[in-house]
Tab-separated table of C-alpha atoms in Angstrom:
chain	number	residue	atom	x	y	z
A	806	MET	CA	84.613	114.661	104.205
A	807	PRO	CA	85.618	113.800	100.538
A	808	GLU	CA	84.101	110.947	98.428
A	809	ARG	CA	86.653	108.182	97.346
A	810	THR	CA	85.644	105.714	94.602
A	811	ILE	CA	85.450	102.000	95.168
A	812	ALA	CA	86.038	99.824	92.157
A	813	PHE	CA	85.921	96.127	91.676
A	814	PHE	CA	87.752	94.015	89.675
A	815	GLU	CA	87.908	90.119	88.570
A	816	VAL	CA	91.424	88.090	89.294
A	817	VAL	CA	91.929	85.771	86.355
A	818	THR	CA	94.988	83.781	85.229
A	819	SER	CA	96.952	84.726	82.170
A	820	GLY	CA	99.020	82.310	79.687
A	821	SER	CA	99.880	82.443	75.855
A	822	GLY	CA	98.087	85.612	75.656
A	823	GLU	CA	94.576	84.422	76.865
A	824	GLN	CA	92.909	85.535	79.969
A	825	VAL	CA	91.123	82.588	81.917
A	826	ARG	CA	88.573	82.791	84.535
A	827	VAL	CA	89.194	80.122	87.319
A	828	PRO	CA	87.376	78.821	90.364
A	829	PRO	CA	87.593	80.712	93.487
A	830	MET	CA	90.980	81.306	94.940
A	831	ASP	CA	91.592	80.596	98.628
A	832	TRP	CA	92.409	84.297	99.572
A	833	ASP	CA	91.649	83.649	103.224
A	834	SER	CA	94.632	81.078	103.441
A	835	ALA	CA	96.825	83.620	101.521
A	836	LEU	CA	95.966	86.732	103.882
A	837	ARG	CA	96.617	84.368	106.805
A	838	ASP	CA	100.031	83.601	105.821
A	839	LEU	CA	100.585	87.207	104.966
A	840	ALA	CA	99.614	88.381	108.248
A	841	THR	CA	102.478	86.375	110.036
A	842	ALA	CA	105.225	86.687	107.132
A	843	SER	CA	108.026	89.176	107.742
A	844	LEU	CA	108.221	92.555	106.343
A	845	GLN	CA	110.599	91.665	103.382
A	846	ASP	CA	108.332	88.419	102.499
A	847	ARG	CA	105.494	91.283	101.960
A	848	MET	CA	107.586	93.848	100.020
A	849	VAL	CA	108.100	94.266	96.502
A	850	ALA	CA	110.607	96.788	95.361
A	851	LYS	CA	110.492	97.467	91.765
A	852	GLU	CA	109.970	100.850	89.960
A	853	VAL	CA	107.853	101.630	93.442
A	854	THR	CA	108.070	99.713	96.508
A	855	LEU	CA	104.824	98.063	97.555
A	856	VAL	CA	103.996	96.561	101.154
A	857	GLY	CA	101.286	94.300	102.197
A	858	SER	CA	99.668	94.272	105.369
A	859	VAL	CA	96.560	92.610	106.844
A	860	ALA	CA	93.787	94.276	108.564
A	861	THR	CA	90.959	92.557	110.402
A	862	VAL	CA	87.575	94.043	109.969
A	863	ARG	CA	84.039	92.106	110.691
A	864	GLN	CA	85.778	89.225	111.731
A	865	GLN	CA	87.309	89.002	108.474
A	866	ASP	CA	90.978	89.771	107.149
A	867	HIS	CA	91.481	92.252	104.377
A	868	LEU	CA	94.661	93.658	102.544
A	869	LEU	CA	95.829	96.845	102.761
A	870	LEU	CA	98.742	97.563	100.110
A	871	HIS	CA	101.154	100.333	100.849
A	872	ARG	CA	103.102	102.361	98.428
A	873	VAL	CA	106.414	103.471	100.074
A	874	LYS	CA	106.859	107.225	99.126
A	875	ASP	CA	110.191	107.829	97.741
A	876	ALA	CA	112.727	109.584	100.033
A	877	THR	CA	113.242	112.447	97.577
A	878	GLU	CA	109.359	113.493	97.657
A	879	TRP	CA	108.608	116.685	99.452
A	880	LEU	CA	106.666	115.965	102.507
A	881	SER	CA	105.403	118.484	104.878
A	882	VAL	CA	102.827	119.392	107.834
A	883	MET	CA	101.202	122.502	108.646
A	884	ASP	CA	99.541	123.864	111.633
A	885	TRP	CA	95.866	124.674	110.644
A	886	ASN	CA	95.547	127.109	113.575
A	887	THR	CA	98.970	128.930	113.438
A	888	GLY	CA	99.794	128.443	109.592
A	889	GLN	CA	103.228	127.109	110.450
A	890	TRP	CA	104.681	124.349	108.568
A	891	GLN	CA	107.570	121.863	109.034
A	892	GLU	CA	109.285	119.507	106.644
A	893	LEU	CA	109.041	115.798	107.268
A	894	GLU	CA	112.137	113.734	106.404
A	895	GLN	CA	112.399	109.841	106.157
A	896	ASN	CA	114.896	108.269	108.017
A	897	ALA	CA	116.274	104.815	107.874
A	898	ILE	CA	113.990	103.044	110.173
A	899	ARG	CA	110.565	105.093	108.960
A	900	GLY	CA	108.935	105.753	106.149
A	901	PHE	CA	105.651	107.353	104.626
A	902	VAL	CA	103.164	105.349	102.670
A	903	ASP	CA	100.026	105.669	100.600
A	904	THR	CA	97.716	103.243	101.250
A	905	SER	CA	94.902	101.289	99.329
A	906	ALA	CA	92.007	98.832	100.999
A	907	ILE	CA	91.296	95.874	99.402
A	908	CYS	CA	88.628	93.321	99.972
A	909	PHE	CA	88.562	89.799	98.395
A	910	LEU	CA	84.854	88.826	98.174
A	911	PRO	CA	83.454	85.359	98.848
A	912	PHE	CA	82.714	84.623	95.040
A	913	GLY	CA	83.871	84.714	91.559
A	914	ASN	CA	87.468	86.100	92.704
A	915	VAL	CA	86.179	89.358	92.763
A	916	VAL	CA	88.109	92.283	94.334
A	917	GLY	CA	86.832	95.669	95.724
A	918	LEU	CA	89.792	98.285	95.955
A	919	MET	CA	89.384	102.151	97.423
A	920	GLN	CA	92.740	104.039	96.858
A	921	GLY	CA	93.302	106.288	99.824
A	922	SER	CA	95.112	108.763	97.648
A	923	VAL	CA	95.682	109.372	93.833
A	924	SER	CA	99.194	108.156	94.313
A	925	ALA	CA	98.077	104.947	96.499
A	926	PRO	CA	98.309	101.533	94.818
A	927	SER	CA	95.880	100.844	91.854
A	928	HIS	CA	94.871	97.551	90.812
A	929	LYS	CA	97.854	97.219	88.653
A	930	GLY	CA	99.967	97.825	91.484
A	931	LEU	CA	98.125	95.118	93.452
A	932	GLU	CA	98.500	92.705	90.053
A	933	ASN	CA	102.090	93.182	90.161
A	934	TRP	CA	102.656	92.669	93.795
A	935	LEU	CA	100.596	89.434	93.751
A	936	ASN	CA	102.789	88.121	90.825
A	937	GLU	CA	106.005	89.264	92.657
A	938	LEU	CA	105.169	87.626	95.820
A	939	HIS	CA	104.193	84.644	93.984
A	940	LEU	CA	101.217	83.948	96.572
A	941	PHE	CA	99.890	81.541	94.198
A	942	PRO	CA	102.990	79.787	92.818
A	943	ASP	CA	103.131	79.053	88.961
A	944	THR	CA	99.952	81.272	87.989
A	945	ARG	CA	100.140	84.471	86.414
A	946	LEU	CA	97.208	86.867	87.703
A	947	VAL	CA	95.644	89.533	85.858
A	948	LEU	CA	93.040	91.976	87.424
A	949	ARG	CA	90.479	93.160	84.824
A	950	PRO	CA	87.685	95.552	85.723
A	951	VAL	CA	83.813	94.199	86.377
A	952	LEU	CA	81.999	95.315	83.583
A	953	SER	CA	78.207	95.511	83.813
A	954	LYS	CA	77.020	92.565	82.281
A	955	ALA	CA	73.826	94.311	80.722
A	956	GLU	CA	76.216	96.750	78.805
A	957	VAL	CA	78.570	93.877	77.546
A	958	GLU	CA	75.519	91.927	76.186
A	959	ARG	CA	74.634	95.122	74.225
A	960	LEU	CA	78.062	94.685	72.288
A	961	GLY	CA	77.168	91.225	71.688
A	962	THR	CA	73.581	91.763	70.213
A	963	ALA	CA	74.371	94.676	67.975
A	964	GLN	CA	74.639	94.313	64.345
A	965	GLY	CA	77.151	96.915	63.748
A	966	ALA	CA	78.643	100.187	64.921
A	967	SER	CA	77.918	103.344	62.776
A	968	ARG	CA	80.398	105.541	64.700
A	969	ILE	CA	83.253	105.305	67.391
A	970	GLU	CA	85.361	107.643	69.153
A	971	ILE	CA	88.404	106.827	71.310
A	972	ARG	CA	91.044	108.955	72.950
A	973	ILE	CA	93.868	107.389	74.577
A	974	GLY	CA	96.826	108.758	76.354
A	975	SER	CA	100.236	108.037	75.833
A	976	HIS	CA	100.879	106.172	79.172
A	977	LYS	CA	97.766	104.108	78.181
A	978	VAL	CA	98.397	102.697	75.013
A	979	SER	CA	100.359	99.635	76.442
A	980	ALA	CA	96.693	98.384	77.626
A	981	LEU	CA	95.995	97.450	74.123
A	982	ARG	CA	98.978	94.903	73.969
A	983	GLY	CA	97.629	91.395	72.846
A	984	ARG	CA	94.553	93.169	71.132
A	985	ASN	CA	94.547	92.268	67.413
A	986	GLY	CA	91.924	94.143	65.787
A	987	ARG	CA	92.437	97.195	63.540
A	988	LEU	CA	91.313	99.871	66.168
A	989	ALA	CA	94.086	98.821	68.419
A	990	SER	CA	96.550	98.182	65.489
A	991	PHE	CA	96.041	102.061	64.612
A	992	LEU	CA	96.485	103.313	68.081
A	993	ARG	CA	99.603	101.519	68.589
A	994	GLN	CA	101.107	102.342	65.250
A	995	ALA	CA	100.350	106.327	66.026
A	996	GLN	CA	102.341	105.870	68.974
A	997	GLU	CA	105.121	103.951	67.360
A	998	ALA	CA	105.313	106.899	64.476
A	999	TYR	CA	105.137	109.588	66.841
A	1000	GLY	CA	106.344	108.839	70.287
A	1001	ASP	CA	104.571	109.861	73.624
A	1002	ILE	CA	101.093	111.069	72.236
A	1003	ASN	CA	97.667	111.627	73.114
A	1004	VAL	CA	95.670	109.826	70.221
A	1005	THR	CA	91.891	110.694	69.620
A	1006	MET	CA	90.158	108.658	66.930
A	1007	ILE	CA	86.808	109.072	65.209
A	1008	ILE	CA	85.539	106.696	62.812
A	1009	SER	CA	82.309	107.005	60.832
A	1010	VAL	CA	80.416	104.755	58.659
A	1011	PRO	CA	77.898	106.365	56.017
A	1012	ARG	CA	74.364	105.346	56.335
A	1013	GLY	CA	73.035	102.797	53.691
A	1014	ARG	CA	72.622	99.138	53.281
A	1015	ALA	CA	75.828	98.880	51.177
A	1016	ARG	CA	77.681	99.667	54.042
A	1017	ASP	CA	76.299	96.702	56.423
A	1018	GLU	CA	79.668	94.786	56.160
A	1019	ASP	CA	81.716	97.879	57.126
A	1020	ARG	CA	79.750	98.661	60.031
A	1021	GLN	CA	79.894	94.955	61.243
A	1022	ALA	CA	83.657	95.033	60.665
A	1023	LEU	CA	83.888	98.037	62.842
A	1024	LEU	CA	81.770	96.646	65.438
A	1025	ALA	CA	84.276	93.554	65.562
A	1026	ASP	CA	87.179	95.714	65.966
A	1027	LEU	CA	85.340	97.510	68.728
A	1028	GLN	CA	84.546	94.366	70.668
A	1029	ASP	CA	88.393	93.428	70.278
A	1030	ILE	CA	89.156	96.397	72.586
A	1031	ALA	CA	86.147	96.666	74.610
A	1032	PRO	CA	87.552	94.127	77.680
A	1033	VAL	CA	90.453	96.648	78.211
A	1034	ALA	CA	88.610	100.093	77.283
A	1035	PRO	CA	88.206	101.076	80.872
A	1036	ASP	CA	91.874	100.781	81.537
A	1037	ALA	CA	93.352	102.113	78.146
A	1038	ALA	CA	90.733	104.718	77.329
A	1039	ALA	CA	90.184	108.543	78.751
A	1040	ARG	CA	86.843	108.419	76.789
A	1041	ALA	CA	85.554	105.649	74.454
A	1042	GLN	CA	81.941	105.880	72.825
A	1043	ALA	CA	80.491	104.177	69.901
A	1044	ARG	CA	76.976	104.325	68.181
A	1045	LEU	CA	75.657	100.794	68.110
A	1046	VAL	CA	73.235	99.637	65.324
A	1047	PHE	CA	70.426	97.047	66.292
A	1048	ALA	CA	67.837	95.866	63.811
A	1049	GLU	CA	64.642	95.395	65.264
A	1050	ALA	CA	61.637	92.935	64.744
A	1051	ASP	CA	59.815	95.244	62.538
A	1052	GLY	CA	62.804	95.313	60.279
A	1053	VAL	CA	63.619	98.906	61.329
A	1054	GLU	CA	67.206	99.771	62.331
A	1055	ARG	CA	67.868	101.653	65.502
A	1056	SER	CA	70.802	103.000	67.022
A	1057	ARG	CA	72.082	103.572	70.807
A	1058	LEU	CA	75.145	105.359	72.268
A	1059	VAL	CA	77.431	103.250	74.236
A	1060	GLU	CA	80.028	104.659	76.946
A	1061	LEU	CA	82.453	101.782	77.060
A	1062	THR	CA	84.609	103.575	79.633
A	1063	GLU	CA	81.675	103.766	81.974
A	1064	HIS	CA	80.667	99.872	82.172
A	1065	HIS	CA	82.797	98.975	85.046
A	1066	ILE	CA	80.856	98.582	88.345
A	1067	THR	CA	82.022	101.297	90.711
A	1068	ALA	CA	80.737	103.495	93.106
A	1069	LYS	CA	81.355	106.518	95.640
A	1070	ARG	CA	81.306	106.590	98.947
A	1071	ARG	CA	82.426	109.082	101.915
A	1072	VAL	CA	84.797	107.793	104.064
A	1073	SER	CA	85.320	109.118	107.837
A	1074	ALA	CA	88.789	109.933	108.987
A	1075	VAL	CA	88.130	110.011	112.839
A	1076	ASP	CA	85.341	108.959	115.306
A	1077	ASP	CA	83.519	111.125	117.806
A	1078	GLN	CA	86.997	110.751	119.970
A	1079	GLY	CA	89.109	111.709	117.319
A	1080	ASN	CA	90.723	108.362	116.831
A	1081	SER	CA	91.533	107.359	113.620
A	1082	ILE	CA	89.270	105.233	111.503
A	1083	ARG	CA	90.266	105.580	107.767
A	1084	ILE	CA	90.831	101.923	107.389
A	1085	LEU	CA	87.986	100.541	109.323
A	1086	SER	CA	85.776	103.172	107.270
A	1087	ALA	CA	87.256	102.410	103.622
A	1088	VAL	CA	86.603	98.424	104.414
A	1089	ASP	CA	83.263	99.075	105.665
A	1090	ALA	CA	82.270	101.135	102.528
A	1091	ILE	CA	83.733	98.324	100.323
A	1092	LEU	CA	81.813	95.669	102.158
A	1093	ASP	CA	78.560	97.847	101.924
A	1094	VAL	CA	78.895	98.245	98.197
A	1095	ALA	CA	79.818	94.743	97.673
A	1096	GLY	CA	76.499	93.631	99.280
A	1097	GLU	CA	74.357	96.420	97.477
A	1098	HIS	CA	75.842	95.068	94.028
A	1099	GLU	CA	76.367	91.487	94.790
A	1100	SER	CA	73.708	90.181	92.397
A	1101	GLU	CA	75.354	92.526	89.377
A	1102	LEU	CA	78.863	91.481	90.278
A	1103	ARG	CA	77.855	87.608	90.732
A	1104	ALA	CA	76.273	87.838	87.073
A	1105	ALA	CA	79.264	89.676	85.580
A	1106	VAL	CA	81.713	86.902	86.644
A	1107	GLY	CA	79.384	84.126	86.211
A	1108	ALA	CA	78.792	83.679	89.920
A	1109	ASP	CA	75.264	83.740	89.967
A	1110	LEU	CA	73.351	82.683	92.877
A	1111	GLY	CA	71.717	79.101	92.452
């Protein structure tokens, strides 16, 4: 039984280049409306076709977002007893889909998501689907990873950064759009100059009080890209400099791509009678993990318990 990753995201609004946190949105009503909508009203057909449907688990509605497999994709089924295989073909009234299970938590516009496969819709697919369907009219929604508050605070309390290492793949550079710091600019310029490339950047500021301003400037540029690092970077780490009460400087290595709150869980495919329970297991896993991390999730999105 393979492990699958549960990741948590915060839904915010976007306007004039700024992402703004908003009061909890009425996801329950949106899902109720979706449950009775026609197929066409739940479908978005752009680069890929996405379809939403509603599943009720634990007396609560949850979203299933499906990516419709293209008719040109090769699909086959194999009998594990005989080794015989057979091609599957889509027809006009049936299709195959990859599915992600999505739970909207009752605080802070937090979303828990588990992909059923690597090609199932990601949080970016969910973001595009929500905006194209206009579930919340005149509102542009953005999903951003929920970051551990403790790790984010370390970035805010550091006095500088003495070394950073960032690796970004060619298809990830777009995540830096809207970032104005020098690190983001360098990475974008590299892509513009050389096309689709993978970029690894290492910047190290030598020791010495004379370089304090340079370390502070490097930290500021690092803070600029930190919110999008989990989406943008395959690797992003920094050695931060902290000034202790005794006047001695100490450093700490921080992993910027591992701050987002995630968990791995095994998801049962069938019950004891052989009936499929994948969706039930996925939703149960998301809700269980959300309960385990509720305090951390609330703190990260400013929804602390009163």
